[in-house]
Tab-separated table of N, CA and C in Angstrom:
chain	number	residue	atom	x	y	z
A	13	UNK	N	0.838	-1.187	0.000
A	13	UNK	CA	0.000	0.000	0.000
A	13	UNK	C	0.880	1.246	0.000
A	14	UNK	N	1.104	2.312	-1.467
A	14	UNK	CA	1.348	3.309	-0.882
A	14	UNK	C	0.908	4.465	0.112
A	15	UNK	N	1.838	5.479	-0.259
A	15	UNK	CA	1.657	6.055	1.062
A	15	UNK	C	0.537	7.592	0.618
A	16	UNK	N	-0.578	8.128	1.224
A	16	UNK	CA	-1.523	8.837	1.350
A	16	UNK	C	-1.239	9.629	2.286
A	17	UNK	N	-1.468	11.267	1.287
A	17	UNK	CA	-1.663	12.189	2.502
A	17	UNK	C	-2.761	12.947	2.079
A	18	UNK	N	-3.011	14.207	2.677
A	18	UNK	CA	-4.530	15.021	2.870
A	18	UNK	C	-3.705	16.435	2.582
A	19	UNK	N	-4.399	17.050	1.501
A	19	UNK	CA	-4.224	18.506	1.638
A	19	UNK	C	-5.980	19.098	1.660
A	20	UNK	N	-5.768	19.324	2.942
A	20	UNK	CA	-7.293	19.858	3.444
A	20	UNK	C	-6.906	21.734	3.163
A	21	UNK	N	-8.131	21.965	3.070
A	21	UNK	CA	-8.531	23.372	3.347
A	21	UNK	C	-10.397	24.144	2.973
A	22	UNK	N	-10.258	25.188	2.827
A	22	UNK	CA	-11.481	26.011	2.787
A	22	UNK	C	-11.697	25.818	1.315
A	23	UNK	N	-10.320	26.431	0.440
A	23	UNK	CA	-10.636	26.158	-1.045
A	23	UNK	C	-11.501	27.329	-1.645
A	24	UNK	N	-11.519	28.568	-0.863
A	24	UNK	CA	-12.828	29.522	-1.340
A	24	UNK	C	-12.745	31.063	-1.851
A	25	UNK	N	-12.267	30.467	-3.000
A	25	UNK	CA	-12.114	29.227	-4.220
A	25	UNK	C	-10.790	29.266	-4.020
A	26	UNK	N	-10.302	28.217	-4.863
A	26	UNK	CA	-8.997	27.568	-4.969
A	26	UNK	C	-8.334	28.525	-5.617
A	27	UNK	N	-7.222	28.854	-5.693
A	27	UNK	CA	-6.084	29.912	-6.039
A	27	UNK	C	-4.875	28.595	-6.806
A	28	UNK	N	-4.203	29.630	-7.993
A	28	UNK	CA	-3.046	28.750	-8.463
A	28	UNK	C	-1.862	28.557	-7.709
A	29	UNK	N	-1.890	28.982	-6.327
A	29	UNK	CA	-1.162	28.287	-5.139
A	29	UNK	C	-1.718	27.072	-4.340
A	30	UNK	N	-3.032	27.332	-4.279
A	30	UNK	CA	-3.202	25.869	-3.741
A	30	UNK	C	-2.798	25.063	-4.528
A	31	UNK	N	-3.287	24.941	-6.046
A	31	UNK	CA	-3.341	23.942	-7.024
A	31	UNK	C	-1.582	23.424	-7.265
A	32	UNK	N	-0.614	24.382	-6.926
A	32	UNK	CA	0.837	24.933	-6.585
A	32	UNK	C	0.794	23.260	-5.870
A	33	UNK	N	0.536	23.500	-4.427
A	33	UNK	CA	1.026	22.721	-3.541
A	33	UNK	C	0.189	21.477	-3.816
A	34	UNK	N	-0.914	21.280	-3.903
A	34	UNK	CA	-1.688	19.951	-4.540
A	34	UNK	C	-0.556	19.245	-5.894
A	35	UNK	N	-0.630	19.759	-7.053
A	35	UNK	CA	0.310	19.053	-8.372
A	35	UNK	C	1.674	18.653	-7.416
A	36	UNK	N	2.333	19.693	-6.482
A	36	UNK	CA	3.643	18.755	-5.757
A	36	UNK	C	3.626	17.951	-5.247
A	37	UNK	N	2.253	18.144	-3.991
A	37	UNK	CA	2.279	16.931	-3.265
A	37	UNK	C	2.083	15.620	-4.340
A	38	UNK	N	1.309	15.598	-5.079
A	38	UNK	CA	1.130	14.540	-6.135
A	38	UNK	C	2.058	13.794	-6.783
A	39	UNK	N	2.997	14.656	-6.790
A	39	UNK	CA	4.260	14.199	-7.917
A	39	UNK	C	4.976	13.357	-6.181
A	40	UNK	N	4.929	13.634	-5.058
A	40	UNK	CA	5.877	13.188	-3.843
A	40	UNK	C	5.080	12.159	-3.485
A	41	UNK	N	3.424	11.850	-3.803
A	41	UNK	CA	3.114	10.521	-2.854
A	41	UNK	C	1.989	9.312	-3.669
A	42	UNK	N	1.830	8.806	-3.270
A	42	UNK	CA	1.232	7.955	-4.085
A	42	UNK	C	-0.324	8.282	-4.082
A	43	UNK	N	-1.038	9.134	-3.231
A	43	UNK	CA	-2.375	8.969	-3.417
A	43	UNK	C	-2.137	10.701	-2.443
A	44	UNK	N	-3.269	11.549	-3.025
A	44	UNK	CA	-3.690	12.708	-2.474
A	44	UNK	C	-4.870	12.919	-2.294
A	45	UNK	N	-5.659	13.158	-1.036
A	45	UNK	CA	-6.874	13.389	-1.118
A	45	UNK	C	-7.032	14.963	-0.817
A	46	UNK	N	-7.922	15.579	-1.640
A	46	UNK	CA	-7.662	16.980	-1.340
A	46	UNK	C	-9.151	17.462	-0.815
A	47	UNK	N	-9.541	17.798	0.685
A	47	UNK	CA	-10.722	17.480	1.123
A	47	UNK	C	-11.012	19.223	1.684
A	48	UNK	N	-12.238	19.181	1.078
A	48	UNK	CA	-12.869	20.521	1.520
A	48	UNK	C	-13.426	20.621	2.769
A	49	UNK	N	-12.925	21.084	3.805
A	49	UNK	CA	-13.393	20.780	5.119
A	49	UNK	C	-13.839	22.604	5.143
A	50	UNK	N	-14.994	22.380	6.391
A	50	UNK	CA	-15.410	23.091	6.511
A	50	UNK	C	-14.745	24.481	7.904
A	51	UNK	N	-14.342	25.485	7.794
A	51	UNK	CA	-13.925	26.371	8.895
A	51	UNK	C	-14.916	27.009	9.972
A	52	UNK	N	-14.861	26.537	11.137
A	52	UNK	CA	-15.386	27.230	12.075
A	52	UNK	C	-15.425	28.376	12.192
A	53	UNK	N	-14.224	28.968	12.292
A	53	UNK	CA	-13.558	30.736	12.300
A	53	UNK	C	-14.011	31.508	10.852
A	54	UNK	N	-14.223	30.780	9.797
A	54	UNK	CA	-14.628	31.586	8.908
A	54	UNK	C	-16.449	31.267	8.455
A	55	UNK	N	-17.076	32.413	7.619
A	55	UNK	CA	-18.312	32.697	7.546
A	55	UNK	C	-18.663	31.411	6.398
A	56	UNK	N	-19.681	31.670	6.207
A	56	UNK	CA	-20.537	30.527	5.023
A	56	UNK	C	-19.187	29.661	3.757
A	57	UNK	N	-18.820	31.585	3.569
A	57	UNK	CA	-18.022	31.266	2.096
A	57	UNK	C	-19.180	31.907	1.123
A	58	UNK	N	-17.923	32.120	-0.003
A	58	UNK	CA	-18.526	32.340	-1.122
A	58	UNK	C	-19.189	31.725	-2.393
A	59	UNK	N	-18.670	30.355	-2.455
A	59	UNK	CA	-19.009	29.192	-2.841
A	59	UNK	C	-19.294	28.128	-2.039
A	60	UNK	N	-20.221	27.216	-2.573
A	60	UNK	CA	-20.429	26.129	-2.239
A	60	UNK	C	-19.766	25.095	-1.508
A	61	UNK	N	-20.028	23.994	-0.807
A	61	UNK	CA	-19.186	22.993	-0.789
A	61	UNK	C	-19.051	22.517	-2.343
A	62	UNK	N	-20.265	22.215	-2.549
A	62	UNK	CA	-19.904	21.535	-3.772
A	62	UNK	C	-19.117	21.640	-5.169
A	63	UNK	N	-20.124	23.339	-5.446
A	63	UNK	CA	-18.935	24.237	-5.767
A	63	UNK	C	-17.166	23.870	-6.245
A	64	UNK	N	-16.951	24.108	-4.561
A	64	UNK	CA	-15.679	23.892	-4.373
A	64	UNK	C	-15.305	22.880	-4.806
A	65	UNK	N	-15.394	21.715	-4.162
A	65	UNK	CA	-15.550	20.654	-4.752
A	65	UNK	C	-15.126	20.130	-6.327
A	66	UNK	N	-16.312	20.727	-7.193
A	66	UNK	CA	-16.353	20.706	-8.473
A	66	UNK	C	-14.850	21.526	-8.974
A	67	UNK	N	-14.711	22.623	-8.477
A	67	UNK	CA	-13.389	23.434	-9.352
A	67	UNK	C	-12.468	22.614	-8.865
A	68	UNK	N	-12.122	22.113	-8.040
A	68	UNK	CA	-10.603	20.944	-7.588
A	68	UNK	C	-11.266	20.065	-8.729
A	69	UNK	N	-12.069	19.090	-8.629
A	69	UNK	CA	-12.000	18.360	-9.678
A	69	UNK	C	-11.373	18.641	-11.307
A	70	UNK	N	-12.427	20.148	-11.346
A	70	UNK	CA	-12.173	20.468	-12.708
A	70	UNK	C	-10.302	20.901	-13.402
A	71	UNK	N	-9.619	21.161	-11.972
A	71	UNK	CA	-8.644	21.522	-12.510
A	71	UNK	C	-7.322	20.819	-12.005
A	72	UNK	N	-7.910	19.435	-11.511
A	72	UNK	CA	-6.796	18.391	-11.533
A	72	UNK	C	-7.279	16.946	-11.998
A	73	UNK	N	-7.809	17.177	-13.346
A	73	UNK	CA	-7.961	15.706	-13.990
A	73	UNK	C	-7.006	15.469	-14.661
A	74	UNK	N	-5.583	16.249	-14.948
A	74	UNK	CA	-4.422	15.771	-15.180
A	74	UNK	C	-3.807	15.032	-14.041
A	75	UNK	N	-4.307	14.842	-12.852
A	75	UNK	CA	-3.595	14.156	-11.689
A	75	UNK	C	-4.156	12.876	-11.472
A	76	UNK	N	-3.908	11.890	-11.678
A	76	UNK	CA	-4.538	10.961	-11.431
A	76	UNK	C	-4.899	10.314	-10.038
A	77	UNK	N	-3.865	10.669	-9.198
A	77	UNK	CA	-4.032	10.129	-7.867
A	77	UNK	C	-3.880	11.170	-6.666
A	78	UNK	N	-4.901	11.994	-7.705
A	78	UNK	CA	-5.737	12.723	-6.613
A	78	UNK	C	-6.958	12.498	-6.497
A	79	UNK	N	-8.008	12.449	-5.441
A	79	UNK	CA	-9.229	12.562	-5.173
A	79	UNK	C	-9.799	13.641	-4.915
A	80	UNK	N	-11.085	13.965	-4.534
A	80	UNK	CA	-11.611	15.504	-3.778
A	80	UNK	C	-12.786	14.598	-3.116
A	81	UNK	N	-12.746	15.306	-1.862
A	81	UNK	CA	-13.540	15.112	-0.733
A	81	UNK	C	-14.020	16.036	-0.104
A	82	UNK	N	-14.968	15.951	0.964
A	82	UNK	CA	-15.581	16.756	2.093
A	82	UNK	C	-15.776	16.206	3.151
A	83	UNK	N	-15.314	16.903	4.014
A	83	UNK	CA	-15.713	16.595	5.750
A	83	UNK	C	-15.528	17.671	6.575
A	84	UNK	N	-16.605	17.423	7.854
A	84	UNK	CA	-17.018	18.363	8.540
A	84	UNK	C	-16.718	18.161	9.703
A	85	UNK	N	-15.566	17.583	10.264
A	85	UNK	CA	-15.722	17.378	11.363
A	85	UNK	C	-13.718	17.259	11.865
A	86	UNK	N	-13.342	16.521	12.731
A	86	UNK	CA	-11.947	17.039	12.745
A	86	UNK	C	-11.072	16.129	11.820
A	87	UNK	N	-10.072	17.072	11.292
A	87	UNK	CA	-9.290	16.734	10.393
A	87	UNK	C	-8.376	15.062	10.690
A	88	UNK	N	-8.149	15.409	12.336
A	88	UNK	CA	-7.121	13.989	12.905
A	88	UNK	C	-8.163	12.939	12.370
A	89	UNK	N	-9.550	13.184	12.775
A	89	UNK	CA	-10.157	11.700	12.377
A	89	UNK	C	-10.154	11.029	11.145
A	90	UNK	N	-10.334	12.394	10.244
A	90	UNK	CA	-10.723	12.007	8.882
A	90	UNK	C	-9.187	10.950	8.298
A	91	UNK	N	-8.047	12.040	8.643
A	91	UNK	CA	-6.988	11.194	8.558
A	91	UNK	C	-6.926	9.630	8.612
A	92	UNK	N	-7.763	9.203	10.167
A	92	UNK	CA	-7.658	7.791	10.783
A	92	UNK	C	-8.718	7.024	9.757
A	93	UNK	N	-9.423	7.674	9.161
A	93	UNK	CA	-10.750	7.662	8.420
A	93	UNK	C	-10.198	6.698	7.182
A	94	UNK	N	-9.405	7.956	6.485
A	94	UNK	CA	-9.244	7.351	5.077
A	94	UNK	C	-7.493	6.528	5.254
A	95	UNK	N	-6.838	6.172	6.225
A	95	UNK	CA	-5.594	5.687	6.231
A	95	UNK	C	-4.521	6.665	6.015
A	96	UNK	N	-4.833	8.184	6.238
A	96	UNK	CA	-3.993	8.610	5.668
A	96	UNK	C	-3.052	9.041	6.964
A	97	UNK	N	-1.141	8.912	6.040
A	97	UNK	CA	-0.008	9.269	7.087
A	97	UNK	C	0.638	10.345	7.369
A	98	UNK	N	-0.131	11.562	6.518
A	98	UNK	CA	0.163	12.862	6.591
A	98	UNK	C	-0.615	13.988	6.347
A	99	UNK	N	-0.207	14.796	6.270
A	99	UNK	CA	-1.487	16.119	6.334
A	99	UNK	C	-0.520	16.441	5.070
A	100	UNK	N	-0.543	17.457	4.167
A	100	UNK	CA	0.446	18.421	4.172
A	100	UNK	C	-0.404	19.881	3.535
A	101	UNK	N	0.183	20.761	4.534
A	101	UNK	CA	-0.057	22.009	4.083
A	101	UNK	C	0.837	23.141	3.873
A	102	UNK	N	0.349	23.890	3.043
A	102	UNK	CA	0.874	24.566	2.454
A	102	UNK	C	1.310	26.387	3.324
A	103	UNK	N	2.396	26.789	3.264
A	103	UNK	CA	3.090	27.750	3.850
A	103	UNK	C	3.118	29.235	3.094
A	104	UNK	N	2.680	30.264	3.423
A	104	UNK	CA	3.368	31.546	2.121
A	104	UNK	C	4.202	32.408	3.107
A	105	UNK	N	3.913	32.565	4.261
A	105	UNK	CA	4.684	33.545	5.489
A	105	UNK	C	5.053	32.784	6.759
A	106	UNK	N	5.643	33.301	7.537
A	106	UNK	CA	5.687	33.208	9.120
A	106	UNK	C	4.298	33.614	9.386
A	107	UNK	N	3.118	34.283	8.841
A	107	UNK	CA	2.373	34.648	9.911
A	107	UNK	C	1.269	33.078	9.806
A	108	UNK	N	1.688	32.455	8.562
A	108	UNK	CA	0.982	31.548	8.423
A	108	UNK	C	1.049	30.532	9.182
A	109	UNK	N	2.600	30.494	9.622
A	109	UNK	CA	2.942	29.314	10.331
A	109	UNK	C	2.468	29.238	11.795
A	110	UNK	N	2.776	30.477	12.641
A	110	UNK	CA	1.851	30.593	13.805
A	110	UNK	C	0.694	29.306	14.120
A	111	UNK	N	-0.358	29.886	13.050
A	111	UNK	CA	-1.895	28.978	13.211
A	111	UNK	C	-1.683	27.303	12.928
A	112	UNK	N	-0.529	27.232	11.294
A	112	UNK	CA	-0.350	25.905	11.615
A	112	UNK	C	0.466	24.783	12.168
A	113	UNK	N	1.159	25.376	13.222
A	113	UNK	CA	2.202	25.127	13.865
A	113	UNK	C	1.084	24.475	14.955
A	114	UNK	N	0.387	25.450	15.435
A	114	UNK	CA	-0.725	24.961	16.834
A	114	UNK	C	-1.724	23.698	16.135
A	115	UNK	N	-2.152	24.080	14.994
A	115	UNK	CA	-3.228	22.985	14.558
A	115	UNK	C	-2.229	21.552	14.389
A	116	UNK	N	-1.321	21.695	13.999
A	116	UNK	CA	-0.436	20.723	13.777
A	116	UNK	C	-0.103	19.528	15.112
A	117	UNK	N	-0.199	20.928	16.187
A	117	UNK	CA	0.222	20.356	16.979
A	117	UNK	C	-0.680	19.344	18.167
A	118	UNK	N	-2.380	20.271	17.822
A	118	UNK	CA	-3.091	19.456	18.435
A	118	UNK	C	-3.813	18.381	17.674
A	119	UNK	N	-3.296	18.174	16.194
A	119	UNK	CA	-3.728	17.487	15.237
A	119	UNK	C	-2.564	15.647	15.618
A	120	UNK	N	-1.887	15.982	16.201
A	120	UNK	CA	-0.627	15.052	17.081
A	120	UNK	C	-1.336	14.382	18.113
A	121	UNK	N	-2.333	15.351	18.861
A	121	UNK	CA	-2.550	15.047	19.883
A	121	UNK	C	-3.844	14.329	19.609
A	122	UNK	N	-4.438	14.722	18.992
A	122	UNK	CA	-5.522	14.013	18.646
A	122	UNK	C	-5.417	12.372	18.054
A	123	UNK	N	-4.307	12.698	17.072
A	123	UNK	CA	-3.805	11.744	16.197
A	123	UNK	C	-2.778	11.454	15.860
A	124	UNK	N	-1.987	10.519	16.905
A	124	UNK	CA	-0.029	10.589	16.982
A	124	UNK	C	0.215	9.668	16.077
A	125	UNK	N	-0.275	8.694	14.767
A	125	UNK	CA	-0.018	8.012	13.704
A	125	UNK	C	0.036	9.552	12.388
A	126	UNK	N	-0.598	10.615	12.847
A	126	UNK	CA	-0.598	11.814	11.212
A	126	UNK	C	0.329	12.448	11.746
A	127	UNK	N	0.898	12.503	10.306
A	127	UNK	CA	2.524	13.412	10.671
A	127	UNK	C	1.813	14.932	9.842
A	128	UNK	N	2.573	15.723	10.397
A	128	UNK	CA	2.268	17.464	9.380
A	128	UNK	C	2.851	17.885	8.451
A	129	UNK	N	3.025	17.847	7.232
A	129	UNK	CA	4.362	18.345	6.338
A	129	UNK	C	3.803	19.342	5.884
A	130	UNK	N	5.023	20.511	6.023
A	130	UNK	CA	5.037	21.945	5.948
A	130	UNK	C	5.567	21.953	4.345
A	131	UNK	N	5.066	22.850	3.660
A	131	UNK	CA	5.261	22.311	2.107
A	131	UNK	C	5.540	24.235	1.609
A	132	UNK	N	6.218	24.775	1.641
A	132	UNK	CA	6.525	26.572	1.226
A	132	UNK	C	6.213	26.470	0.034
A	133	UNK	N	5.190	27.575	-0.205
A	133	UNK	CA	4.521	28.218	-1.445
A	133	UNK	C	5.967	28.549	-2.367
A	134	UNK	N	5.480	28.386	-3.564
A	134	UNK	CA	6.194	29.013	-4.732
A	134	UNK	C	6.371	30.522	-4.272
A	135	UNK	N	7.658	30.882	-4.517
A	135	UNK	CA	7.568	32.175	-4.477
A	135	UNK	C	6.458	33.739	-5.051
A	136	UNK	N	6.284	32.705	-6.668
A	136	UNK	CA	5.039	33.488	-6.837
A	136	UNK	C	3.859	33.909	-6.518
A	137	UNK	N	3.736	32.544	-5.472
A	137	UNK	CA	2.241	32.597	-4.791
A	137	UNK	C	1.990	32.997	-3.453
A	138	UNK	N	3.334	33.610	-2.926
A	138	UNK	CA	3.353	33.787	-1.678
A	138	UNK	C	2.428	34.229	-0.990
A	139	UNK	N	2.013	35.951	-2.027
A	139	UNK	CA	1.213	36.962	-1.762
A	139	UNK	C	-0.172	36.120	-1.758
A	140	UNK	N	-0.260	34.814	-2.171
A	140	UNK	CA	-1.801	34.986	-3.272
A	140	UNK	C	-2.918	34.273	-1.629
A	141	UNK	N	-4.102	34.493	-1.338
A	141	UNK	CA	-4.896	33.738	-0.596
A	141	UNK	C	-6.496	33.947	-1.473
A	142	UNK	N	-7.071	33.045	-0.935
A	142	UNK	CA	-8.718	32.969	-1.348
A	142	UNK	C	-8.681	34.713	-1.222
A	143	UNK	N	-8.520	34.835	0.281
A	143	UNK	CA	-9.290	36.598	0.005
A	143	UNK	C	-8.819	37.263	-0.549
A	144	UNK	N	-7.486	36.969	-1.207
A	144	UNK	CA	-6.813	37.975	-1.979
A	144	UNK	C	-7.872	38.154	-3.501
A	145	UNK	N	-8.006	36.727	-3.978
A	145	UNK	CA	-8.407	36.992	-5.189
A	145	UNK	C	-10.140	37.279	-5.014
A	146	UNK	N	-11.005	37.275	-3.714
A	146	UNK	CA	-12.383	37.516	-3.432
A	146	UNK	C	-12.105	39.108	-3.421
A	147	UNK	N	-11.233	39.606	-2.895
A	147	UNK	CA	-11.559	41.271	-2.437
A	147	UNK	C	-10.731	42.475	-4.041
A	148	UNK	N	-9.714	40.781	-4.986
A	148	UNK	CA	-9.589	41.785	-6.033
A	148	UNK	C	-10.354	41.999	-7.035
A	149	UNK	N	-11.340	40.602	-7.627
A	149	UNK	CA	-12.979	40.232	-8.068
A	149	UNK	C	-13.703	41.535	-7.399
A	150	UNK	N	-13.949	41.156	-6.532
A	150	UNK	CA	-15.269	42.206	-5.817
A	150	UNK	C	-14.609	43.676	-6.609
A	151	UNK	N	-13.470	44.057	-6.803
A	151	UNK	CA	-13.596	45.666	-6.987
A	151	UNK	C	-12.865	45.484	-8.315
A	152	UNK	N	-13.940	44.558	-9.316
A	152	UNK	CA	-13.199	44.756	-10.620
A	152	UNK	C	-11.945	44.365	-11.158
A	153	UNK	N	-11.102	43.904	-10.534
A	153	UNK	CA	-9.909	43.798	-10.885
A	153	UNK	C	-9.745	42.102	-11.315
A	154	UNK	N	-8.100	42.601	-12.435
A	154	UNK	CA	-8.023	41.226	-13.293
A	154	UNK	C	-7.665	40.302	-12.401
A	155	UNK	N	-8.186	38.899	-12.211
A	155	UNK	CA	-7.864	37.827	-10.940
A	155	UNK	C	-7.038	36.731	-11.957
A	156	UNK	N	-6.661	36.943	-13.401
A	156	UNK	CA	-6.585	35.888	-14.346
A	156	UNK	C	-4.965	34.804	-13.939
A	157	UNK	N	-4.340	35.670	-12.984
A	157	UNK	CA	-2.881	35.560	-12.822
A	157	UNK	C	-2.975	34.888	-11.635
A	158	UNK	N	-4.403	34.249	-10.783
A	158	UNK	CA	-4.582	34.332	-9.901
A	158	UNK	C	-5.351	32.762	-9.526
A	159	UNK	N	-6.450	32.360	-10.097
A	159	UNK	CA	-6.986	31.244	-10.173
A	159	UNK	C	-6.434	30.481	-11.687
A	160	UNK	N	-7.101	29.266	-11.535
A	160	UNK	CA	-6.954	28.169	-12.451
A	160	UNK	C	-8.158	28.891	-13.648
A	161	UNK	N	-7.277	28.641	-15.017
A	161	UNK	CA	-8.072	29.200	-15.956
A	161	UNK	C	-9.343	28.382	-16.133
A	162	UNK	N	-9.590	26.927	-15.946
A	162	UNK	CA	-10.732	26.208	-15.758
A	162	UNK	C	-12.023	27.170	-14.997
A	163	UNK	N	-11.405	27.925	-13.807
A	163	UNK	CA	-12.803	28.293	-13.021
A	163	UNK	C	-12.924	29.982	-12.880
A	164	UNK	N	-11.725	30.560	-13.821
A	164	UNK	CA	-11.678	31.950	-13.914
A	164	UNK	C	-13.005	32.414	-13.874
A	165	UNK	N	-13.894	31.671	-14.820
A	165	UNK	CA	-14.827	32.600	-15.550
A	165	UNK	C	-15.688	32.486	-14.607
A	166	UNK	N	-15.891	31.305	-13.683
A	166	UNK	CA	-16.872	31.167	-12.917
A	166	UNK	C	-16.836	31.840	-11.706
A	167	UNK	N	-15.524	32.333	-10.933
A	167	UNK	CA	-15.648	33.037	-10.098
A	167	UNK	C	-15.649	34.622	-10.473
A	168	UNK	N	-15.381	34.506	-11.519
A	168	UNK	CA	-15.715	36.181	-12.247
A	168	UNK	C	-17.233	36.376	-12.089
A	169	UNK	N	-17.802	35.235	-12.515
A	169	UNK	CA	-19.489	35.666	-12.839
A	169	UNK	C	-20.358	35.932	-11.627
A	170	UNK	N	-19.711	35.486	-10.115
A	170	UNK	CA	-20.273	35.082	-8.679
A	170	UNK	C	-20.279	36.174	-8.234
A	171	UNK	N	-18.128	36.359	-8.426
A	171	UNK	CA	-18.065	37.411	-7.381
A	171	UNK	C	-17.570	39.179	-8.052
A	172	UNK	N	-17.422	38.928	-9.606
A	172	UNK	CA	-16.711	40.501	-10.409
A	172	UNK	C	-17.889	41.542	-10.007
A	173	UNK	N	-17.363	42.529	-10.232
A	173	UNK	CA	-18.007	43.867	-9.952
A	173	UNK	C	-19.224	43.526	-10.984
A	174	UNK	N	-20.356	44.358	-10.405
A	174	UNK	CA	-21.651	44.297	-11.815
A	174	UNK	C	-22.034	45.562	-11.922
């Protein structure tokens, strides 16, 4: 059996940094599940689960051994859930690391078989987050440098200026 890890997140919407750290992890493990979990700390969202969902699909059917999932509940379980031996998420700053340094750490505690791998953004994508490309949409601005050209148009039509 190879080896499976989880790149969880919000996904809202997916940015060409997530998709960044998803295609690497892919090329490093034998199976990726990339699962839309839901955030406590953050509001509804702007898209869907499913949504979401759908644009990971749509813009990694060049990957073969990736999946897309959803779960709502804690990440350690889902891990114990699907067999998987790692998390890995993705890094752009120190301020990022803060939050996943602690989740990491009670993600151990929860679940001392999931390891955490810290995976640093492309330099290009350092700057980039969901709200980056929600708050440059909302006021008109080009997001094209920003998401996967698969779902450009669709988060243009949700969230672009009207």
């Amino acid at each position: 059996m190879g080896k499976t890890v989880i790149c969880p997140g919000s996904f809202d919407p997916l940015t060409i940094g997530h998709l960044d750290i998803i295609k690497r992890s892919s090329a490093l493990f034998d199976k990726v599940i990339v699962v839309v979990m839901r955030n406590l700390s953050k509001n509804m969202g702007s898209f869907t689960t499913e949504e979401r969902v759908d644009f990971i699909k749509r813009c990694t059917t060049d990957l073969p051994n990736v999946e897309v999932d959803t779960y709502a509940g804690l990440l350690a379980d889902y891990a114990r859930l699907k067999g998987a031996s790692a998390v890995v998420k993705g890094l752009r700053a120190i301020s990022d690391y803060d939050d996943e340094f602690r989740q990491a750490l009670t993600n151990q505690k929860l679940n001392p078989e999931m390891e955490t791998i810290f995976m640093v953004s492309s330099s290009e994508h350092m700057f980039l987050s969901s709200s980056v490309v929600k708050d440059v949409c909302k006021l008109g601005g080009d997001i094209t440098d920003f998401v996967p050209a698969e779902i450009c148009d669709d988060i243009k039509k949700r969230l672009g200026k009207q």
